[in-house]
């Protein structure tokens, strides 16, 4: 595997995301900037300027036409992927921690932070795709305050108006965005804060990572835990590998804690686990700080990791990776 | 003897893995079928509503 180092951020990465075709990689950071890169050679295609705070989250629609970002300057922004223009800005009383498109790019769901007398809120916006994208409604389609522990991650499921959420307490839940009602929950999905949520291609299952050092696959309909991956380090991100039965996990102890714990925990590696056998397969080193975010190419040909060290590393797989069958000839459904 | 024991363990492991794969695939088939059904219904509804519109017009 030849890693490509993407150098363009001055501070730690918060989220990275491939577009549907996989030719572009979006990255956002504490340096207030969003970058977009060509996946195949790591060349920077452009920068999205305008945020006045940490950009916490980014998502791109299925057509690679619109990109959404959420930031610590309390804004949710809609961008033109191609021109880099900020098409519309929504403002809230607190920071936007997570944003996600639905499967046809007509709606976005976002989480705003609980702070200064404001409760954690979840809003769904209808995205007007007609015209140049600047004609958007200021008001959300739906708005509610999730009960109990604040939400940290969210995504649309296959069921209309139902979203999957991960929470600070370690809970995962399904919410009806129309009524704000919690449809189902698993209070003990994780023992600590849920740090990432990524869906399978058909959205029938998802993976969450947590500071409790584990990642879990959940059935998005029943919330049943299907698989558990237990590591020895707090996890910040988890991702599926399309066409291969693997999951990728990333995390690491914060820099301050490294000196007081064993050397092993000071290494910053992306971990490959077998998603059905729950066995660790291998690790890829490289980052000088904890791995904050991992994304896999939609065709499974490469993956990228974004670190606390400010670097994005893109790893394209060799032919040997595709030929390798470390567990023999087993036919595993994606 | 050691070799025999080793091969016994790996036979067990292989059986376990096979069971895990079978369970996984069985669950995937169920979920995939459900999703196809749901999407089918959605399309049915879309078709019927567009037909209704035509009638009104």
GROMACS .gro file of C-alpha atoms in nm:
model
  391
    1UNK     CA    1   0.000   0.000   0.000
    2UNK     CA    2   0.137   0.339  -0.094
    3UNK     CA    3   0.005   0.613   0.131
    4UNK     CA    4  -0.048   0.962  -0.006
    5UNK     CA    5  -0.004   1.235   0.252
    6UNK     CA    6  -0.250   1.523   0.212
    7UNK     CA    7  -0.096   1.837   0.358
    8UNK     CA    8  -0.330   2.131   0.361
    9UNK     CA    9  -0.469   2.155   0.711
   10UNK     CA   10  -0.297   2.341   0.991
   11UNK     CA   11  -0.487   2.178   1.274
   12UNK     CA   12  -0.648   1.846   1.358
   13UNK     CA   13  -0.897   1.683   1.127
   14UNK     CA   14  -1.255   1.646   1.247
   15UNK     CA   15  -1.425   1.454   0.963
   16UNK     CA   16  -1.341   1.326   0.616
   17UNK     CA   17  -1.586   1.200   0.357
   18UNK     CA   18  -1.571   1.053   0.006
   19UNK     CA   19  -1.830   1.154  -0.253
   20UNK     CA   20  -2.053   0.882  -0.404
   21UNK     CA   21  -1.821   0.823  -0.699
   22UNK     CA   22  -1.515   0.817  -0.479
   23UNK     CA   23  -1.306   1.049  -0.696
   24UNK     CA   24  -1.321   1.328  -0.436
   25UNK     CA   25  -1.237   1.339  -0.068
   26UNK     CA   26  -1.370   1.620   0.155
   27UNK     CA   27  -1.191   1.707   0.477
   28UNK     CA   28  -1.275   1.952   0.755
   29UNK     CA   29  -1.063   2.069   1.042
   30UNK     CA   30  -1.017   2.284   1.349
   31UNK     CA   31  -0.833   2.530   1.120
   32UNK     CA   32  -1.178   2.662   1.002
   33UNK     CA   33  -1.124   2.531   0.649
   34UNK     CA   34  -1.280   2.258   0.433
   35UNK     CA   35  -1.065   2.108   0.159
   36UNK     CA   36  -1.150   1.882  -0.133
   37UNK     CA   37  -0.888   1.648  -0.284
   38UNK     CA   38  -0.856   1.421  -0.584
   39UNK     CA   39  -0.851   1.070  -0.443
   40UNK     CA   40  -0.623   0.917  -0.705
   41UNK     CA   41  -0.326   1.151  -0.664
   42UNK     CA   42  -0.396   1.355  -0.351
   43UNK     CA   43  -0.394   1.685  -0.538
   44UNK     CA   44  -0.599   1.960  -0.375
   45UNK     CA   45  -0.889   2.059  -0.597
   46UNK     CA   46  -1.011   2.343  -0.381
   47UNK     CA   47  -1.085   2.505  -0.049
   48UNK     CA   48  -1.415   2.622   0.099
   49UNK     CA   49  -1.352   2.942   0.294
   50UNK     CA   50  -1.594   3.130   0.516
   51UNK     CA   51  -1.623   2.949   0.847
   52UNK     CA   52  -1.508   3.134   1.159
   53UNK     CA   53  -1.451   2.838   1.386
   54UNK     CA   54  -1.373   2.469   1.394
   55UNK     CA   55  -1.557   2.289   1.116
   56UNK     CA   56  -1.687   1.980   1.296
   57UNK     CA   57  -1.866   1.799   1.022
   58UNK     CA   58  -1.911   1.768   0.649
   59UNK     CA   59  -2.130   1.568   0.409
   60UNK     CA   60  -2.175   1.564   0.034
   61UNK     CA   61  -2.490   1.480  -0.163
   62UNK     CA   62  -2.518   1.176  -0.396
   63UNK     CA   63  -2.469   1.391  -0.710
   64UNK     CA   64  -2.159   1.571  -0.574
   65UNK     CA   65  -2.343   1.896  -0.638
   66UNK     CA   66  -2.399   2.025  -0.285
   67UNK     CA   67  -2.182   1.994   0.023
   68UNK     CA   68  -2.297   2.071   0.378
   69UNK     CA   69  -2.082   2.173   0.671
   70UNK     CA   70  -2.141   2.237   1.039
   71UNK     CA   71  -1.912   2.447   1.253
   72UNK     CA   72  -1.830   2.594   1.593
   73UNK     CA   73  -1.931   2.939   1.462
   74UNK     CA   74  -2.291   2.813   1.504
   75UNK     CA   75  -2.351   2.785   1.131
   76UNK     CA   76  -2.475   2.516   0.899
   77UNK     CA   77  -2.360   2.597   0.546
   78UNK     CA   78  -2.457   2.478   0.201
   79UNK     CA   79  -2.178   2.493  -0.059
   80UNK     CA   80  -2.149   2.441  -0.430
   81UNK     CA   81  -1.901   2.155  -0.466
   82UNK     CA   82  -1.787   2.276  -0.807
   83UNK     CA   83  -1.751   2.653  -0.756
   84UNK     CA   84  -1.669   2.656  -0.384
   85UNK     CA   85  -1.937   2.918  -0.330
   86UNK     CA   86  -2.121   2.935   0.003
   87UNK     CA   87  -2.480   2.913  -0.126
   88UNK     CA   88  -2.672   2.942   0.199
   89UNK     CA   89  -2.602   2.975   0.571
   90UNK     CA   90  -2.826   2.880   0.862
   91UNK     CA   91  -2.742   3.023   1.205
   92UNK     CA   92  -2.815   2.868   1.544
   93UNK     CA   93  -2.754   2.956   1.910
   94UNK     CA   94  -2.486   2.683   1.942
   95UNK     CA   95  -2.230   2.487   1.739
   96UNK     CA   96  -2.328   2.236   1.471
   97UNK     CA   97  -2.166   1.904   1.557
   98UNK     CA   98  -2.298   1.668   1.293
   99UNK     CA   99  -2.466   1.689   0.954
  100UNK     CA  100  -2.589   1.414   0.719
  101UNK     CA  101  -2.778   1.401   0.388
  102UNK     CA  102  -3.058   1.155   0.317
  103UNK     CA  103  -3.012   0.904   0.033
  104UNK     CA  104  -3.138   1.132  -0.245
  105UNK     CA  105  -2.987   1.458  -0.121
  106UNK     CA  106  -3.324   1.629  -0.061
  107UNK     CA  107  -3.294   1.659   0.317
  108UNK     CA  108  -3.023   1.707   0.576
  109UNK     CA  109  -3.031   1.632   0.946
  110UNK     CA  110  -2.808   1.822   1.187
  111UNK     CA  111  -2.725   1.818   1.557
  112UNK     CA  112  -2.657   2.137   1.749
  113UNK     CA  113  -2.463   2.139   2.075
  114UNK     CA  114  -2.613   2.169   2.422
  115UNK     CA  115  -2.459   2.484   2.573
  116UNK     CA  116  -2.531   2.815   2.751
  117UNK     CA  117  -2.888   2.734   2.842
  118UNK     CA  118  -2.961   2.573   2.508
  119UNK     CA  119  -3.060   2.209   2.481
  120UNK     CA  120  -2.914   1.974   2.223
  121UNK     CA  121  -3.135   2.001   1.915
  122UNK     CA  122  -3.195   1.797   1.604
  123UNK     CA  123  -3.322   1.972   1.293
  124UNK     CA  124  -3.415   1.847   0.950
  125UNK     CA  125  -3.397   2.086   0.655
  126UNK     CA  126  -3.550   2.041   0.314
  127UNK     CA  127  -3.287   2.121   0.050
  128UNK     CA  128  -3.425   2.302  -0.252
  129UNK     CA  129  -3.231   2.153  -0.544
  130UNK     CA  130  -3.394   2.376  -0.807
  131UNK     CA  131  -3.200   2.666  -0.948
  132UNK     CA  132  -2.855   2.756  -0.818
  133UNK     CA  133  -2.915   2.636  -0.461
  134UNK     CA  134  -2.926   2.981  -0.301
  135UNK     CA  135  -3.304   2.974  -0.253
  136UNK     CA  136  -3.338   2.781   0.074
  137UNK     CA  137  -3.586   2.805   0.356
  138UNK     CA  138  -3.447   2.947   0.682
  139UNK     CA  139  -3.687   2.738   0.889
  140UNK     CA  140  -3.634   2.370   0.952
  141UNK     CA  141  -3.886   2.116   0.830
  142UNK     CA  142  -3.866   1.944   1.169
  143UNK     CA  143  -3.712   2.046   1.499
  144UNK     CA  144  -3.694   1.866   1.834
  145UNK     CA  145  -3.484   1.827   2.147
  146UNK     CA  146  -3.393   1.461   2.197
  147UNK     CA  147  -3.480   1.341   2.547
  148UNK     CA  148  -3.208   1.225   2.784
  149UNK     CA  149  -2.840   1.224   2.691
  150UNK     CA  150  -2.736   1.467   2.416
  151UNK     CA  151  -2.691   1.332   2.064
  152UNK     CA  152  -2.341   1.326   1.913
  153UNK     CA  153  -2.398   1.154   1.576
  154UNK     CA  154  -2.697   1.097   1.346
  155UNK     CA  155  -2.803   0.961   1.008
  156UNK     CA  156  -3.120   0.893   0.810
  157UNK     CA  157  -3.240   0.531   0.800
  158UNK     CA  158  -3.441   0.363   0.525
  159UNK     CA  159  -3.764   0.431   0.713
  160UNK     CA  160  -3.903   0.773   0.610
  161UNK     CA  161  -3.863   1.035   0.887
  162UNK     CA  162  -3.670   0.800   1.116
  163UNK     CA  163  -3.310   0.878   1.208
  164UNK     CA  164  -3.048   0.672   1.390
  165UNK     CA  165  -2.864   0.860   1.666
  166UNK     CA  166  -2.564   0.799   1.893
  167UNK     CA  167  -2.540   0.977   2.229
  168UNK     CA  168  -2.295   1.106   2.488
  169UNK     CA  169  -2.406   0.838   2.737
  170UNK     CA  170  -2.331   0.556   2.492
  171UNK     CA  171  -2.695   0.514   2.397
  172UNK     CA  172  -2.809   0.459   2.041
  173UNK     CA  173  -3.165   0.535   1.941
  174UNK     CA  174  -3.417   0.575   1.661
  175UNK     CA  175  -3.611   0.902   1.653
  176UNK     CA  176  -3.912   1.000   1.449
  177UNK     CA  177  -3.812   1.349   1.332
  178UNK     CA  178  -4.173   1.453   1.268
  179UNK     CA  179  -4.291   1.391   1.624
  180UNK     CA  180  -3.954   1.409   1.801
  181UNK     CA  181  -4.046   1.081   1.965
  182UNK     CA  182  -3.786   0.820   2.053
  183UNK     CA  183  -3.910   0.515   1.865
  184UNK     CA  184  -3.658   0.267   2.005
  185UNK     CA  185  -3.332   0.272   2.198
  186UNK     CA  186  -3.044   0.065   2.329
  187UNK     CA  187  -2.925   0.245   2.645
  188UNK     CA  188  -2.627   0.014   2.681
  189UNK     CA  189  -2.500   0.007   2.325
  190UNK     CA  190  -2.176   0.165   2.450
  191UNK     CA  191  -2.033   0.250   2.792
  192UNK     CA  192  -1.910   0.596   2.689
  193UNK     CA  193  -1.970   0.866   2.427
  194UNK     CA  194  -2.049   0.750   2.072
  195UNK     CA  195  -1.789   0.916   1.850
  196UNK     CA  196  -1.880   0.806   1.498
  197UNK     CA  197  -2.162   0.649   1.300
  198UNK     CA  198  -2.133   0.514   0.947
  199UNK     CA  199  -2.395   0.324   0.747
  200UNK     CA  200  -2.376   0.022   0.521
  201UNK     CA  201  -2.447   0.097   0.156
  202UNK     CA  202  -2.814  -0.007   0.182
  203UNK     CA  203  -2.852   0.156   0.527
  204UNK     CA  204  -2.982  -0.169   0.681
  205UNK     CA  205  -2.694  -0.177   0.928
  206UNK     CA  206  -2.445   0.066   1.071
  207UNK     CA  207  -2.128   0.082   1.279
  208UNK     CA  208  -2.064   0.303   1.580
  209UNK     CA  209  -1.734   0.375   1.755
  210UNK     CA  210  -1.697   0.486   2.114
  211UNK     CA  211  -1.453   0.613   2.374
  212UNK     CA  212  -1.536   0.286   2.556
  213UNK     CA  213  -1.273   0.131   2.320
  214UNK     CA  214  -1.523  -0.070   2.121
  215UNK     CA  215  -1.706  -0.047   1.791
  216UNK     CA  216  -2.037  -0.215   1.723
  217UNK     CA  217  -2.248  -0.311   1.425
  218UNK     CA  218  -2.620  -0.248   1.482
  219UNK     CA  219  -2.925  -0.348   1.283
  220UNK     CA  220  -3.072  -0.006   1.196
  221UNK     CA  221  -3.426  -0.143   1.214
  222UNK     CA  222  -3.422  -0.337   1.543
  223UNK     CA  223  -3.114  -0.177   1.708
  224UNK     CA  224  -2.993  -0.530   1.779
  225UNK     CA  225  -2.615  -0.544   1.825
  226UNK     CA  226  -2.489  -0.772   1.550
  227UNK     CA  227  -2.112  -0.757   1.613
  228UNK     CA  228  -1.872  -0.609   1.868
  229UNK     CA  229  -1.508  -0.517   1.813
  230UNK     CA  230  -1.318  -0.463   2.138
  231UNK     CA  231  -0.984  -0.282   2.125
  232UNK     CA  232  -0.751  -0.143   2.392
  233UNK     CA  233  -0.779   0.222   2.291
  234UNK     CA  234  -1.058   0.483   2.283
  235UNK     CA  235  -1.207   0.488   1.933
  236UNK     CA  236  -1.296   0.798   1.733
  237UNK     CA  237  -1.407   0.645   1.405
  238UNK     CA  238  -1.530   0.325   1.242
  239UNK     CA  239  -1.597   0.247   0.877
  240UNK     CA  240  -1.710  -0.042   0.656
  241UNK     CA  241  -1.500  -0.175   0.370
  242UNK     CA  242  -1.730  -0.232   0.069
  243UNK     CA  243  -1.689  -0.567  -0.110
  244UNK     CA  244  -1.464  -0.703   0.167
  245UNK     CA  245  -1.576  -0.834   0.507
  246UNK     CA  246  -1.367  -0.583   0.700
  247UNK     CA  247  -1.424  -0.286   0.927
  248UNK     CA  248  -1.166  -0.014   0.990
  249UNK     CA  249  -1.126   0.136   1.336
  250UNK     CA  250  -0.926   0.442   1.442
  251UNK     CA  251  -0.853   0.621   1.765
  252UNK     CA  252  -0.580   0.646   2.024
  253UNK     CA  253  -0.505   0.801   2.359
  254UNK     CA  254  -0.483   1.180   2.371
  255UNK     CA  255  -0.124   1.309   2.351
  256UNK     CA  256  -0.116   1.404   2.719
  257UNK     CA  257  -0.202   1.055   2.833
  258UNK     CA  258   0.051   0.880   2.611
  259UNK     CA  259   0.347   0.937   2.841
  260UNK     CA  260   0.167   0.791   3.139
  261UNK     CA  261   0.041   0.479   2.963
  262UNK     CA  262   0.217   0.199   2.780
  263UNK     CA  263   0.401   0.256   2.452
  264UNK     CA  264   0.151   0.038   2.272
  265UNK     CA  265  -0.126   0.288   2.333
  266UNK     CA  266   0.092   0.568   2.200
  267UNK     CA  267   0.090   0.420   1.852
  268UNK     CA  268  -0.163   0.562   1.614
  269UNK     CA  269  -0.282   0.290   1.386
  270UNK     CA  270  -0.583   0.215   1.170
  271UNK     CA  271  -0.703  -0.129   1.274
  272UNK     CA  272  -0.855  -0.376   1.030
  273UNK     CA  273  -1.104  -0.621   1.182
  274UNK     CA  274  -1.297  -0.903   1.023
  275UNK     CA  275  -1.657  -0.787   1.050
  276UNK     CA  276  -1.811  -1.136   1.079
  277UNK     CA  277  -1.547  -1.317   1.288
  278UNK     CA  278  -1.478  -1.018   1.516
  279UNK     CA  279  -1.104  -1.088   1.485
  280UNK     CA  280  -0.834  -0.827   1.432
  281UNK     CA  281  -0.659  -0.878   1.097
  282UNK     CA  282  -0.392  -0.610   1.089
  283UNK     CA  283  -0.291  -0.251   1.157
  284UNK     CA  284  -0.159   0.035   0.949
  285UNK     CA  285   0.064   0.285   1.126
  286UNK     CA  286   0.140   0.638   1.023
  287UNK     CA  287  -0.026   0.910   1.227
  288UNK     CA  288   0.159   1.108   1.493
  289UNK     CA  289  -0.156   1.164   1.695
  290UNK     CA  290  -0.490   0.993   1.751
  291UNK     CA  291  -0.691   0.909   1.442
  292UNK     CA  292  -1.004   1.125   1.449
  293UNK     CA  293  -1.182   1.014   1.134
  294UNK     CA  294  -1.173   0.730   0.881
  295UNK     CA  295  -1.350   0.703   0.545
  296UNK     CA  296  -1.348   0.424   0.289
  297UNK     CA  297  -1.383   0.468  -0.088
  298UNK     CA  298  -1.735   0.358  -0.196
  299UNK     CA  299  -1.581   0.089  -0.419
  300UNK     CA  300  -1.343  -0.027  -0.147
  301UNK     CA  301  -1.031   0.053  -0.350
  302UNK     CA  302  -0.873   0.283  -0.095
  303UNK     CA  303  -0.929   0.437   0.245
  304UNK     CA  304  -0.831   0.762   0.416
  305UNK     CA  305  -0.761   0.857   0.775
  306UNK     CA  306  -0.755   1.204   0.929
  307UNK     CA  307  -0.555   1.263   1.244
  308UNK     CA  308  -0.513   1.489   1.541
  309UNK     CA  309  -0.171   1.555   1.377
  310UNK     CA  310  -0.338   1.758   1.098
  311UNK     CA  311  -0.263   1.505   0.823
  312UNK     CA  312  -0.487   1.305   0.597
  313UNK     CA  313  -0.336   0.978   0.472
  314UNK     CA  314  -0.487   0.806   0.169
  315UNK     CA  315  -0.400   0.439   0.124
  316UNK     CA  316  -0.463   0.276  -0.212
  317UNK     CA  317  -0.473  -0.103  -0.193
  318UNK     CA  318  -0.231  -0.320  -0.392
  319UNK     CA  319  -0.334  -0.606  -0.618
  320UNK     CA  320  -0.217  -0.847  -0.349
  321UNK     CA  321  -0.483  -0.708  -0.115
  322UNK     CA  322  -0.760  -0.792  -0.360
  323UNK     CA  323  -0.619  -1.138  -0.432
  324UNK     CA  324  -0.565  -1.225  -0.066
  325UNK     CA  325  -0.819  -1.460   0.091
  326UNK     CA  326  -0.685  -1.492   0.444
  327UNK     CA  327  -0.984  -1.696   0.557
  328UNK     CA  328  -1.025  -1.917   0.252
  329UNK     CA  329  -1.311  -1.921   0.004
  330UNK     CA  330  -1.600  -1.786   0.207
  331UNK     CA  331  -1.886  -1.602   0.042
  332UNK     CA  332  -1.985  -1.318   0.276
  333UNK     CA  333  -2.270  -1.083   0.189
  334UNK     CA  334  -2.185  -0.716   0.203
  335UNK     CA  335  -0.031  -3.590   1.876
  336UNK     CA  336   0.036  -3.217   1.890
  337UNK     CA  337  -0.023  -3.191   1.522
  338UNK     CA  338  -0.346  -3.385   1.556
  339UNK     CA  339  -0.460  -3.156   1.837
  340UNK     CA  340  -0.372  -2.851   1.635
  341UNK     CA  341  -0.571  -2.972   1.340
  342UNK     CA  342  -0.865  -3.044   1.573
  343UNK     CA  343  -0.856  -2.685   1.698
  344UNK     CA  344  -0.842  -2.546   1.350
  345UNK     CA  345  -1.126  -2.775   1.244
  346UNK     CA  346  -1.331  -2.631   1.529
  347UNK     CA  347  -1.234  -2.280   1.428
  348UNK     CA  348  -1.326  -2.349   1.068
  349UNK     CA  349  -1.664  -2.484   1.180
  350UNK     CA  350  -1.720  -2.176   1.398
  351UNK     CA  351  -1.631  -1.943   1.114
  352UNK     CA  352  -1.860  -2.127   0.880
  353UNK     CA  353  -2.144  -2.094   1.131
  354UNK     CA  354  -2.073  -1.720   1.174
  355UNK     CA  355  -2.075  -1.667   0.799
  356UNK     CA  356  -2.400  -1.863   0.761
  357UNK     CA  357  -2.565  -1.660   1.037
  358UNK     CA  358  -2.444  -1.333   0.886
  359UNK     CA  359  -2.560  -1.424   0.535
  360UNK     CA  360  -2.899  -1.545   0.661
  361UNK     CA  361  -2.955  -1.212   0.843
  362UNK     CA  362  -2.844  -1.016   0.536
  363UNK     CA  363  -3.089  -1.204   0.312
  364UNK     CA  364  -3.379  -1.126   0.548
  365UNK     CA  365  -3.295  -0.756   0.572
  366UNK     CA  366  -3.233  -0.722   0.201
  367UNK     CA  367  -3.564  -0.888   0.117
  368UNK     CA  368  -3.749  -0.659   0.359
  369UNK     CA  369  -3.586  -0.354   0.205
  370UNK     CA  370  -3.679  -0.466  -0.147
  371UNK     CA  371  -4.040  -0.519  -0.033
  372UNK     CA  372  -4.057  -0.177   0.132
  373UNK     CA  373  -3.915  -0.007  -0.175
  374UNK     CA  374  -4.155  -0.201  -0.396
  375UNK     CA  375  -4.451  -0.074  -0.192
  376UNK     CA  376  -4.317   0.279  -0.206
  377UNK     CA  377  -4.297   0.259  -0.584
  378UNK     CA  378  -4.648   0.113  -0.600
  379UNK     CA  379  -4.778   0.406  -0.400
  380UNK     CA  380  -4.594   0.654  -0.620
  381UNK     CA  381  -4.737   0.495  -0.933
  382UNK     CA  382  -5.092   0.489  -0.802
  383UNK     CA  383  -5.077   0.850  -0.682
  384UNK     CA  384  -4.950   0.969  -1.019
  385UNK     CA  385  -5.231   0.777  -1.188
  386UNK     CA  386  -5.482   0.943  -0.958
  387UNK     CA  387  -5.346   1.282  -1.051
  388UNK     CA  388  -5.388   1.205  -1.417
  389UNK     CA  389  -5.750   1.110  -1.359
  390UNK     CA  390  -5.818   1.436  -1.175
  391UNK     CA  391  -5.667   1.634  -1.456
   0.00000   0.00000   0.00000
